[in-house]
Coordinates of C-alpha atoms (C1' of nucleotides) in Angstrom, one line a residue:
Chain A
X1 CA 0.3 -30.2 10.2
X2 CA 0.6 -27.2 11.5
X3 CA 1.7 -24.4 10.7
X4 CA 5.4 -23.6 11.2
X5 CA 6.2 -20.3 12.6
X6 CA 9.9 -19.2 11.9
X7 CA 12.4 -18.5 15.1
X8 CA 13.3 -14.8 15.7
X9 CA 16.9 -15.8 16.3
X10 CA 16.8 -17.6 12.8
X11 CA 15.1 -14.4 10.1
X12 CA 13.8 -12.2 12.3
X13 CA 11.8 -10.5 9.3
X14 CA 10.2 -13.5 8.1
X15 CA 9.0 -14.2 11.9
X16 CA 7.5 -11.0 11.9
X17 CA 5.7 -11.9 9.0
X18 CA 4.5 -15.3 9.7
X19 CA 3.5 -13.5 12.7
X20 CA 0.8 -11.8 10.3
X21 CA -0.3 -14.2 8.9
X22 CA -1.0 -16.8 11.4
X23 CA -2.7 -14.6 14.1
X24 CA -4.4 -13.8 11.3
X25 CA -3.6 -9.7 11.2
X26 CA -3.3 -8.5 8.1
X27 CA -1.7 -9.4 5.2
X28 CA -0.6 -7.9 1.0
X29 CA -4.0 -7.0 -0.9
X30 CA -3.6 -6.7 -4.8
X31 CA -2.3 -2.8 -5.1
X32 CA 0.8 -2.8 -4.5
X33 CA 2.1 -1.2 -1.1
X34 CA -1.2 -1.0 0.7
X35 CA -3.0 -4.1 3.0
X36 CA -5.9 -5.3 4.1
X37 CA -6.5 -5.0 7.3
X38 CA -7.9 -8.3 8.8
X39 CA -10.7 -8.8 12.0
X40 CA -7.9 -9.7 14.8
X41 CA -5.6 -6.9 13.3
X42 CA -7.9 -4.4 13.4
X43 CA -9.6 -4.9 16.6
X44 CA -6.8 -4.3 18.1
X45 CA -6.4 -1.2 16.3
X46 CA -10.1 -0.8 18.0
X47 CA -8.5 -1.0 20.9
X48 CA -6.0 1.0 20.4
X49 CA -8.6 4.3 19.7
X50 CA -10.6 3.8 22.0
X51 CA -7.6 4.4 24.4
X52 CA -6.3 6.8 23.1
X53 CA -9.6 8.9 21.7
X54 CA -10.5 8.7 25.7
X55 CA -7.0 10.6 26.8
X56 CA -7.6 12.8 23.9
X57 CA -10.9 13.7 25.3
X58 CA -9.9 13.6 28.8
X59 CA -7.2 16.5 27.7
X60 CA -9.9 18.9 26.4
X61 CA -9.7 17.7 22.6
X62 CA -12.5 16.8 20.1
X63 CA -12.5 15.4 16.9
X64 CA -13.2 16.5 13.4
X65 CA -12.8 15.2 9.3
X66 CA -10.7 17.1 7.8
X67 CA -11.0 16.4 3.6
X68 CA -8.8 13.7 1.9
X69 CA -8.1 16.0 -0.9
X70 CA -6.0 18.5 -1.2
X71 CA -5.2 21.5 -3.4
X72 CA -2.1 21.3 -5.3
X73 CA -1.2 24.7 -4.7
X74 CA -1.9 24.0 -0.2
X75 CA 0.8 22.2 -0.6
X76 CA 3.7 24.2 -1.5
X77 CA 2.6 27.7 0.7
X78 CA 4.8 25.7 3.3
X79 CA 8.2 25.3 1.6
X80 CA 9.7 23.4 3.8
X81 CA 6.5 20.4 3.7
X82 CA 6.0 20.6 -0.1
X83 CA 10.3 19.4 0.0
X84 CA 9.7 17.0 2.6
X85 CA 6.1 15.0 1.0
X86 CA 6.6 15.5 -2.8
X87 CA 8.7 12.3 -3.2
X88 CA 5.2 10.3 -2.2
X89 CA 2.6 12.3 -3.1
X90 CA 0.0 10.1 -5.3
X91 CA -1.7 13.1 -7.3
X92 CA -5.4 12.7 -8.9
X93 CA -5.2 14.9 -12.2
X94 CA -9.3 13.6 -13.5
X95 CA -13.0 13.4 -12.6
X96 CA -14.1 10.5 -14.9
X97 CA -13.8 7.7 -16.7
X98 CA -15.3 7.4 -19.7
X99 CA -16.2 3.3 -21.0
X100 CA -15.5 2.3 -25.0
X101 CA -17.3 -1.0 -25.4
X102 CA -15.1 -3.7 -25.6
X103 CA -12.5 -2.1 -23.9
X104 CA -13.1 -1.7 -19.9
X105 CA -12.5 2.6 -18.9
X106 CA -9.9 4.5 -19.7
X107 CA -9.5 8.2 -18.0
X108 CA -11.8 11.0 -19.9
X109 CA -8.7 12.9 -20.9
X110 CA -12.0 15.7 -21.1
X111 CA -12.2 15.2 -17.6
X112 CA -8.5 17.1 -16.4
X113 CA -8.6 18.6 -13.2
X114 CA -7.9 22.1 -13.3
X115 CA -6.0 22.7 -10.7
X116 CA -4.1 18.6 -9.3
X117 CA -5.8 16.9 -5.9
X118 CA -2.4 15.1 -4.1
X119 CA -4.2 12.7 -1.6
X120 CA -3.2 13.8 1.8
X121 CA 0.6 12.9 3.4
X122 CA -0.7 15.1 6.5
X123 CA -3.7 18.0 6.6
X124 CA -1.6 20.3 7.9
X125 CA -2.6 22.8 5.0
X126 CA -6.0 21.9 4.5
X127 CA -6.5 22.2 8.3
X128 CA -5.5 25.9 8.3
X129 CA -6.4 26.6 5.5
X130 CA -9.9 26.5 7.9
X131 CA -8.7 27.5 10.6
X132 CA -7.8 30.7 8.7
X133 CA -11.2 30.4 8.8
X134 CA -11.6 30.2 12.5
X135 CA -9.5 31.7 13.9
X136 CA -9.5 35.5 14.9
X137 CA -9.4 36.8 18.7
X138 CA -7.7 34.8 21.2
X139 CA -11.6 33.9 22.5
X140 CA -11.3 31.5 20.1
X141 CA -8.2 29.3 20.8
X142 CA -7.2 27.3 22.3
X143 CA -8.3 25.1 19.6
X144 CA -8.0 21.6 20.4
X145 CA -9.0 19.3 17.0
X146 CA -8.5 15.1 16.4
X147 CA -9.3 13.3 13.2
X148 CA -8.9 10.0 13.4
X149 CA -8.4 9.4 9.7
X150 CA -6.4 7.7 6.7
X151 CA -3.3 9.4 4.3
X152 CA -1.0 7.4 1.7
X153 CA 2.4 8.3 1.2
X154 CA 3.7 6.6 -1.8
X155 CA 6.7 4.3 -0.3
X156 CA 9.2 2.2 -2.6
X157 CA 9.4 -0.8 -0.2
X158 CA 6.9 -1.2 2.3
X159 CA 5.8 -3.9 5.5
X160 CA 3.3 -4.8 7.1
X161 CA 1.4 -2.6 9.7
X162 CA 5.9 -0.6 10.0
X163 CA 5.2 1.1 6.5
X164 CA 2.7 1.2 3.7
X165 CA 1.4 3.2 0.8
X166 CA -1.6 3.8 2.5
X167 CA -2.2 3.4 6.6
X168 CA -4.4 4.6 9.2
X169 CA -4.0 7.2 12.4
X170 CA -4.5 10.3 13.8
X171 CA -3.3 13.3 13.9
X172 CA -3.9 16.6 16.1
X173 CA -4.0 19.8 15.3
X174 CA -4.2 23.0 18.3
X175 CA -3.7 26.4 17.6
X176 CA -3.1 28.9 20.3
X177 CA -2.6 31.7 21.8
X178 CA 1.2 32.2 22.6
X179 CA 3.7 30.0 22.4
X180 CA 4.6 29.0 25.6
X181 CA 1.2 28.0 25.5
X182 CA 1.6 26.3 22.1
X183 CA 4.7 24.2 23.5
X184 CA 3.1 22.7 26.6
X185 CA 1.1 21.5 24.4
X186 CA 3.1 19.8 21.9
X187 CA 5.2 17.8 25.7
X188 CA 1.9 17.4 27.0
X189 CA 1.0 15.6 24.0
X190 CA 4.0 13.6 24.1
X191 CA 3.6 12.6 27.8
X192 CA -0.4 11.5 26.8
X193 CA 1.9 9.6 24.2
X194 CA 4.5 8.0 26.2
X195 CA 1.8 7.2 28.8
X196 CA -0.1 5.4 26.6
X197 CA 2.7 3.1 25.5
X198 CA 3.7 1.6 28.2
X199 CA 0.8 1.8 30.7
X200 CA -1.1 0.6 27.9
X201 CA 0.8 -1.3 25.1
X202 CA 3.4 -2.4 27.3
X203 CA 6.4 -0.2 25.5
X204 CA 8.8 1.1 27.0
X205 CA 9.5 3.9 24.7
X206 CA 12.7 6.7 25.3
X207 CA 11.4 10.3 25.3
X208 CA 13.0 13.8 23.5
X209 CA 13.8 16.0 20.4
X210 CA 14.7 14.8 17.2
X211 CA 17.5 16.0 16.0
X212 CA 17.3 18.6 13.2
X213 CA 18.2 16.3 10.3
X214 CA 15.4 14.4 11.8
X215 CA 12.8 16.5 12.5
X216 CA 9.2 16.7 11.1
X217 CA 9.3 19.4 7.7
X218 CA 7.4 22.3 8.3
X219 CA 7.7 21.7 12.3
X220 CA 10.2 24.4 14.4
X221 CA 10.9 21.1 16.2
X222 CA 9.4 17.6 16.9
X223 CA 9.5 15.7 20.5
X224 CA 9.1 11.9 20.1
X225 CA 8.8 8.2 21.7
X226 CA 11.0 5.4 20.8
X227 CA 11.0 1.8 21.5
X228 CA 13.5 -0.6 21.3
X229 CA 11.8 -4.1 19.6
X230 CA 13.5 -7.3 19.7
X231 CA 16.0 -7.5 17.1
X232 CA 17.5 -4.8 19.2
X233 CA 16.2 -2.3 16.2
X234 CA 14.9 1.5 17.3
X235 CA 11.3 2.5 15.9
X236 CA 9.2 5.5 15.9
X237 CA 6.4 5.2 17.8
X238 CA 4.4 8.7 17.6
X239 CA 6.2 12.3 17.5
X240 CA 4.9 15.3 18.4
X241 CA 5.4 18.7 16.8
X242 CA 5.8 22.2 17.9
X243 CA 5.3 23.7 14.2
X244 CA 6.1 27.9 15.6
X245 CA 4.0 30.0 13.4
X246 CA 5.2 28.9 10.4
X247 CA 1.5 27.5 9.0
X248 CA -0.2 30.1 10.4
X249 CA 1.9 32.6 8.8
X250 CA 1.7 30.5 5.3
X251 CA -2.1 30.4 5.8
X252 CA -3.0 34.2 7.2
X253 CA -4.2 32.7 10.5
X254 CA -4.5 36.2 13.0
X255 CA -6.4 37.1 15.8
X256 CA -7.0 40.1 18.0
X257 CA -5.3 39.7 21.0
X258 CA -6.7 40.9 25.1
X259 CA -5.0 44.6 23.2
X260 CA -6.4 44.6 20.0
X261 CA -3.4 43.9 17.9
X262 CA -3.3 40.9 15.4
X263 CA -0.5 37.8 16.4
X264 CA 0.0 34.6 14.1
X265 CA -1.6 32.2 16.0
X266 CA 0.7 28.6 17.2
X267 CA 1.0 25.6 16.4
X268 CA 1.0 21.8 17.2
X269 CA 0.4 18.7 15.6
X270 CA 0.6 15.1 16.2
X271 CA 0.5 12.2 15.4
X272 CA 0.4 7.9 15.4
X273 CA -0.5 5.2 13.1
X274 CA -1.2 1.9 13.0
X275 CA 2.7 1.3 12.6
X276 CA 1.9 1.6 16.4
X277 CA 0.6 -2.8 15.7
X278 CA 3.6 -3.5 14.4
X279 CA 5.5 -2.6 17.5
X280 CA 3.1 -4.0 19.8
X281 CA 4.0 -7.3 17.8
X282 CA 7.1 -7.1 17.5
X283 CA 7.7 -5.7 20.8
X284 CA 6.3 -8.6 23.4
X285 CA 5.6 -12.3 20.6
X286 CA 7.8 -14.7 20.9
X287 CA 8.9 -18.5 18.9
X288 CA 4.7 -19.2 19.2
X289 CA 3.1 -17.3 17.9
X290 CA 1.4 -13.3 19.4
X291 CA 1.7 -12.1 22.5
X292 CA -0.8 -9.1 23.8
X293 CA -0.6 -7.1 25.8
X294 CA -4.3 -7.2 28.4
X295 CA -5.2 -4.2 28.2
X296 CA -5.6 -4.2 23.7
X297 CA -6.7 -7.6 23.4
X298 CA -9.8 -8.0 21.7
X299 CA -9.8 -10.9 23.5
X300 CA -9.0 -11.2 27.2
X301 CA -9.6 -15.2 28.1
X302 CA -11.0 -18.1 26.0
X303 CA -12.9 -20.8 27.4
X304 CA -12.2 -24.9 25.4
X305 CA -14.3 -26.6 26.7
X306 CA -13.2 -30.4 26.4
X307 CA -15.5 -33.6 25.8
X308 CA -16.0 -36.8 24.4
X309 CA -20.3 -37.7 24.7
X310 CA -22.6 -35.6 24.0
X311 CA -23.5 -36.0 28.1
X312 CA -19.9 -34.7 29.0
X313 CA -20.9 -31.6 25.7
X314 CA -23.7 -30.2 27.6
X315 CA -22.6 -30.6 30.6
X316 CA -19.4 -28.7 30.4
X317 CA -21.0 -26.1 27.7
X318 CA -23.1 -25.3 29.8
X319 CA -20.2 -24.6 32.8
X320 CA -18.1 -23.1 30.1
X321 CA -20.8 -21.1 29.1
X322 CA -21.9 -20.4 32.8
X323 CA -18.0 -19.2 34.1
X324 CA -18.1 -16.8 30.4
X325 CA -21.0 -14.8 32.2
X326 CA -19.8 -14.3 35.9
X327 CA -16.4 -12.8 34.4
X328 CA -18.8 -10.7 31.7
X329 CA -21.1 -10.1 34.3
X330 CA -18.1 -8.7 37.0
X331 CA -18.1 -4.4 38.6
X332 CA -16.5 -1.9 35.2
X333 CA -12.7 -1.3 36.5
X334 CA -11.0 1.4 35.4
X335 CA -8.2 0.0 33.8
X336 CA -9.3 -1.5 31.0
X337 CA -11.8 2.0 31.3
X338 CA -14.8 0.8 31.6
X339 CA -15.2 -1.2 29.0
X340 CA -16.5 -5.4 29.3
X341 CA -14.0 -8.0 29.3
X342 CA -13.8 -9.6 26.0
X343 CA -14.7 -13.4 27.2
X344 CA -15.0 -16.0 23.9
X345 CA -15.7 -19.8 24.5
X346 CA -14.5 -21.6 22.2
X347 CA -17.0 -24.8 21.8
X348 CA -16.5 -25.4 17.3
X349 CA -16.9 -29.0 16.8
X350 CA -14.7 -29.9 14.0
X351 CA -11.4 -29.2 16.0
X352 CA -9.7 -31.2 18.8
X353 CA -8.8 -28.8 22.4
X354 CA -5.0 -29.2 21.4
X355 CA -5.9 -27.5 18.2
X356 CA -7.8 -24.7 20.2
X357 CA -4.5 -24.6 22.6
X358 CA -2.3 -23.8 19.3
X359 CA -4.9 -21.4 17.3
X360 CA -5.4 -19.0 19.9
X361 CA -2.1 -18.8 21.5
X362 CA -1.3 -17.6 18.2
X363 CA -2.9 -14.8 18.0
X364 CA -2.0 -13.8 21.6
X365 CA -5.4 -14.1 23.5
X366 CA -3.6 -13.6 26.9
X367 CA -5.8 -16.8 29.3
X368 CA -6.5 -19.7 27.8
X369 CA -9.4 -21.0 30.0
X370 CA -9.2 -25.7 29.7
X371 CA -12.8 -26.6 31.2
X372 CA -13.1 -30.8 30.7
X373 CA -15.2 -33.5 33.1
X374 CA -12.5 -34.0 34.9
X375 CA -12.3 -30.1 36.4
X376 CA -15.3 -30.1 36.7
X377 CA -15.9 -32.6 39.1
X378 CA -14.1 -30.7 41.2
X379 CA -15.9 -27.7 40.5
X380 CA -12.7 -25.8 39.0
X381 CA -10.6 -25.4 35.9
X382 CA -6.8 -24.9 34.7
X383 CA -5.8 -21.2 33.5
X384 CA -3.0 -21.0 31.4
X385 CA -1.2 -17.5 30.9
X386 CA 0.2 -16.7 27.3
X387 CA 3.2 -14.9 28.5
X388 CA 5.0 -17.5 30.4
X389 CA 6.5 -21.0 28.5
X390 CA 5.2 -23.8 29.0
X391 CA 4.4 -25.5 32.9
X392 CA 5.1 -22.4 33.8
X393 CA 1.6 -20.6 33.0
X394 CA -0.6 -23.7 34.1
X395 CA -2.4 -22.9 37.0
X396 CA -4.4 -26.7 37.4
X397 CA -7.6 -26.5 39.5
X398 CA -8.7 -22.9 39.4
X399 CA -12.3 -23.2 42.1
X400 CA -14.8 -21.7 39.5
X401 CA -16.1 -19.3 42.0
X402 CA -13.5 -18.2 41.8
X403 CA -11.6 -18.4 38.2
X404 CA -13.5 -15.0 37.2
X405 CA -11.4 -13.5 40.2
X406 CA -9.0 -15.2 39.6
X407 CA -8.2 -14.7 36.1
X408 CA -9.0 -10.5 36.2
X409 CA -6.3 -10.8 38.5
X410 CA -3.9 -12.4 36.4
X411 CA -4.7 -10.3 33.4
X412 CA -3.6 -6.9 35.0
X413 CA -0.1 -8.6 37.2
X414 CA 1.2 -10.2 32.6
X415 CA 0.2 -6.5 31.6
X416 CA 2.9 -4.9 34.5
X417 CA 5.0 -8.5 33.8
X418 CA 5.7 -7.8 29.5
X419 CA 6.3 -4.1 30.1
X420 CA 8.9 -5.2 32.8
X421 CA 10.2 -7.1 30.7
X422 CA 10.5 -5.4 27.9
X423 CA 12.1 -2.5 29.4
X424 CA 14.3 -5.1 30.8
X425 CA 15.7 -6.0 28.2
X426 CA 15.8 -2.4 26.7
X427 CA 18.2 -1.5 29.4
X428 CA 19.9 -5.4 28.7
X429 CA 20.5 -3.5 25.7
X430 CA 21.8 0.0 25.6
X431 CA 25.4 1.1 26.1
X432 CA 27.4 4.3 26.2
X433 CA 30.1 4.4 24.0
X434 CA 33.5 6.8 24.0
X435 CA 34.7 5.9 20.4
X436 CA 33.0 5.8 16.9
X437 CA 36.0 2.7 16.0
X438 CA 34.1 1.6 19.5
X439 CA 30.5 2.3 17.9
X440 CA 30.7 0.6 14.9
X441 CA 31.8 -2.3 16.3
X442 CA 29.2 -2.4 18.9
X443 CA 26.5 -1.5 16.5
X444 CA 27.1 -4.4 14.8
X445 CA 27.6 -6.6 17.6
X446 CA 25.9 -6.9 20.2
X447 CA 23.0 -3.3 18.7
X448 CA 20.8 -1.4 20.3
X449 CA 20.4 2.2 21.8
X450 CA 23.7 3.4 21.9
X451 CA 24.3 6.9 23.7
X452 CA 28.0 8.9 22.4
X453 CA 28.7 12.1 21.9
X454 CA 27.9 14.1 19.1
X455 CA 29.0 18.3 17.8
X456 CA 25.3 18.7 17.4
X457 CA 25.5 19.0 13.6
X458 CA 23.5 18.0 10.5
X459 CA 26.9 17.0 8.9
X460 CA 27.7 15.0 11.6
X461 CA 24.8 13.0 12.0
X462 CA 24.4 12.5 8.0
X463 CA 28.5 11.7 8.1
X464 CA 27.6 8.7 11.2
X465 CA 24.0 7.6 9.2
X466 CA 26.3 7.2 5.7
X467 CA 28.5 5.7 7.3
X468 CA 26.9 2.8 9.5
X469 CA 23.7 3.2 8.5
X470 CA 22.6 4.2 12.6
X471 CA 20.8 7.2 13.5
X472 CA 19.8 9.5 15.5
X473 CA 16.8 8.4 16.9
X474 CA 16.2 11.0 20.3
X475 CA 18.1 13.5 22.1
X476 CA 16.2 12.4 25.5
X477 CA 14.7 13.7 27.8
X478 CA 16.6 11.8 30.3
X479 CA 20.0 12.1 29.8
X480 CA 22.7 13.7 32.0
X481 CA 23.8 16.9 31.2
X482 CA 27.8 15.1 30.8
X483 CA 30.3 17.5 28.8
X484 CA 31.7 15.7 26.7
X485 CA 33.7 15.5 23.4
X486 CA 31.4 14.3 19.7
X487 CA 33.2 11.0 18.9
X488 CA 33.7 12.1 14.9
X489 CA 35.0 15.3 15.4
X490 CA 36.0 16.2 18.6
X491 CA 33.8 19.3 19.2
X492 CA 32.3 19.9 22.5
X493 CA 29.6 18.1 23.3
X494 CA 26.2 18.9 26.0
X495 CA 25.1 15.2 26.9
X496 CA 24.8 11.8 24.8
X497 CA 22.3 11.1 22.2
X498 CA 21.2 8.2 21.1
X499 CA 21.7 5.9 18.1
X500 CA 20.6 2.6 16.6
X501 CA 19.3 1.3 14.0
X502 CA 16.2 1.7 12.8
X503 CA 13.4 0.9 10.8
Chain H
rC1 C1' 15.6 3.2 -12.5
rG2 C1' 19.8 -1.0 -12.2
rG3 C1' 20.6 -6.4 -11.3
rG4 C1' 18.4 -10.8 -9.5
rG5 C1' 13.8 -14.4 -9.3
rC6 C1' 9.5 -15.7 -9.8
rG7 C1' 4.0 -15.9 -13.0
rU8 C1' 1.1 -23.8 -13.3
rA9 C1' -6.0 -25.5 -8.3
rG10 C1' -7.9 -20.9 -2.3
rC11 C1' -1.3 -21.1 -1.1
rU12 C1' 3.3 -23.2 -1.0
rC13 C1' 4.9 -25.4 -5.1
rA14 C1' 6.9 -30.0 -9.3
rG15 C1' 6.1 -31.0 -14.6
rU16 C1' 9.6 -26.4 -19.1
rU17 C1' 16.2 -28.5 -19.8
rU18 C1' 15.0 -33.0 -24.9
rG19 C1' 7.2 -30.1 -27.8
rG20 C1' 3.4 -35.4 -27.5
rC21 C1' -0.8 -39.7 -23.3
rU22 C1' -7.0 -37.4 -19.2
rA23 C1' -1.8 -31.5 -15.9
rG24 C1' 0.4 -33.4 -10.9
rA25 C1' 1.5 -33.4 -5.5
rG26 C1' 1.3 -31.3 -0.2
rC27 C1' -1.7 -28.1 2.4
rG28 C1' -6.9 -26.1 2.8
rC29 C1' -12.0 -26.9 1.7
rA30 C1' -16.5 -30.8 0.7
rU31 C1' -18.8 -34.8 2.5
rG32 C1' -19.8 -39.5 5.7
rG33 C1' -17.3 -42.2 9.7
rU34 C1' -13.6 -43.5 13.6
rU35 C1' -11.1 -39.9 17.3
rU36 C1' -10.9 -35.8 21.3
rG37 C1' -6.1 -32.7 28.1
rG38 C1' -1.1 -29.6 22.8
rG39 C1' -2.0 -28.7 16.1
rA40 C1' -5.9 -36.6 15.1
rC41 C1' -7.0 -40.1 11.0
rC42 C1' -9.9 -43.1 7.7
rA43 C1' -12.9 -43.3 2.5
rU44 C1' -15.0 -40.5 -1.3
rG45 C1' -14.7 -35.9 -3.3
rA46 C1' -15.5 -30.2 -6.2
rA47 C1' -11.5 -27.0 -7.3
rG48 C1' -7.4 -25.1 -13.4
rU49 C1' -9.0 -20.8 -19.9
rC50 C1' -0.8 -23.5 -16.5
rG51 C1' -0.1 -13.7 -16.5
rC52 C1' -2.1 -12.1 -21.3
rA53 C1' -1.3 -11.6 -26.7
rG54 C1' 0.7 -12.8 -30.7
rG55 C1' 3.4 -16.0 -33.7
rU56 C1' 6.5 -21.1 -34.3
rU57 C1' 4.0 -26.6 -35.2
rC58 C1' -0.2 -32.5 -36.8
rG59 C1' 0.4 -30.9 -31.5
rA60 C1' 2.8 -25.6 -27.1
rA61 C1' 2.5 -24.9 -19.5
rU62 C1' 6.9 -26.1 -22.1
rC63 C1' 10.4 -23.6 -28.2
rC64 C1' 10.3 -17.6 -29.9
rU65 C1' 8.1 -12.2 -29.3
rG66 C1' 6.2 -9.1 -27.3
rU67 C1' 3.8 -7.7 -22.7
rC68 C1' 1.4 -7.5 -17.7
rG69 C1' 1.6 -8.0 -12.4
rC70 C1' 4.7 -10.0 -8.4
rC71 C1' 8.9 -10.8 -5.4
rC72 C1' 14.5 -10.2 -3.3
rC73 C1' 19.0 -7.5 -3.2
rG74 C1' 20.9 -1.5 -4.4
rA75 C1' 18.6 3.3 -4.9
rC76 C1' 15.0 6.6 -1.6
rC77 C1' 12.2 7.3 2.9
rA78 C1' 10.8 13.7 7.6

RNA sequence: CGGGGCGUAGCUCAGUUUGGCUAGAGCGCAUGGUUUGGGACCAUGAAGUCGCAGGUUCGAAUCCUGUCGCCCCGACCA
């Protein structure tokens, strides 16, 4: 029997869960709020990591690793941050268990920590505490460091990939001699995120600062990339923060400038997480299953040999292996960061071809190659691309000799088609509204991104979010200078901001 | 923390109202055979301390008490 995926228009969040489950990306663990990332899901994350890590290195950053545990007192040194994260911190209070005969283990009350340790919700404090020792002179700057790690934020309600108590991410932490340089870094990283989202994930994003109410605790300002999912809700996909001298002051990080004077260093921090995998799913996938942008697909093409008799099998499988080898030996392509093409030959005997077609479709493999006795007779194969429906997707009689080139061409074509389609969807679901009444109406139907005038105050923003559940997602760099009046208070506004319901 | 629901095979669940026979089904899994160009079929088989603890009873998955856990809605979520 077919395992059915709930249709998107019937129940979008159930559809999302079905995709995650049937594509084998992740599952809930027995630990509340924590997920198990399964091999196929982790392979996508590894590809995200690989591409991003390259981009960080290319912009002069290096990787390092800081502790999982943070002394409680560190958190309190930067007040805004303490306030922002206090409610979702896991705390380690003891360092030992003791075994009780027949009763398992219990916490040893003798082993109470003198100072409790927080499990990092983010690492600014421990890192700036360390930077104090690393930074003495302007010659030590800039310090451009990134770490790949896990963090814990004790969430009340979790959703696979989108919000879990523990998640994987990267966090960059840089120190600079001047404000201008730190602000430039903040912008530079946002551009890295934007191009990664659009060129690798095929996920178009808005870029710009967050409102005061939505910024990171401890930041002077926060820049973000913001994407639209297929249910028209917004997803914050990455953030880059200008931290000013807040952490340098909190942790007493000073350097001597060329004039010999002591100054506090300027900071940035920035991160993206496994939430991106959720964004990837919700941007491209359809009612048949996962759809992946080829540049991030763990398997680019799967070859399904079709056979009945033993002698057919031998011939068809040999041809399949040969084709796979031909694709793998194509010259390294900058489009893939010179990584090899990943080709799978599915020669399992216990499943029929139809079953395999469906399985790889659900898993989002961009291209399927069908290779049977009929094809072999004419030295050809059938190609099917994942991003188009039914017969449209099929290309019959592709000569085996030219198939490798054809496949890589198709992959590149799919990549750009996917981002075009996603951009068209976002643009079709973006509108301008001019009155609060219209805003409330359009937010329910049709929904999407609403560009509206806002007076710039936190009070008005809070009022809107309480009354409508919509928040300011971004104050786009791309917005026009357009004097107007706040849709709620009528006070002057210098341009529109983007409102939406968000994940 | 408030409201609601649920714990029975790896998964989804029936059985509980009205206590009783060897605790069931579908999917999945194993073995064998027939199949194989869009989710095949037949046969056989393995698999469950009925969340846990206590109580009532001749007898408890079923009734009572306690307890643990999970899910949904709300509150919360830079």
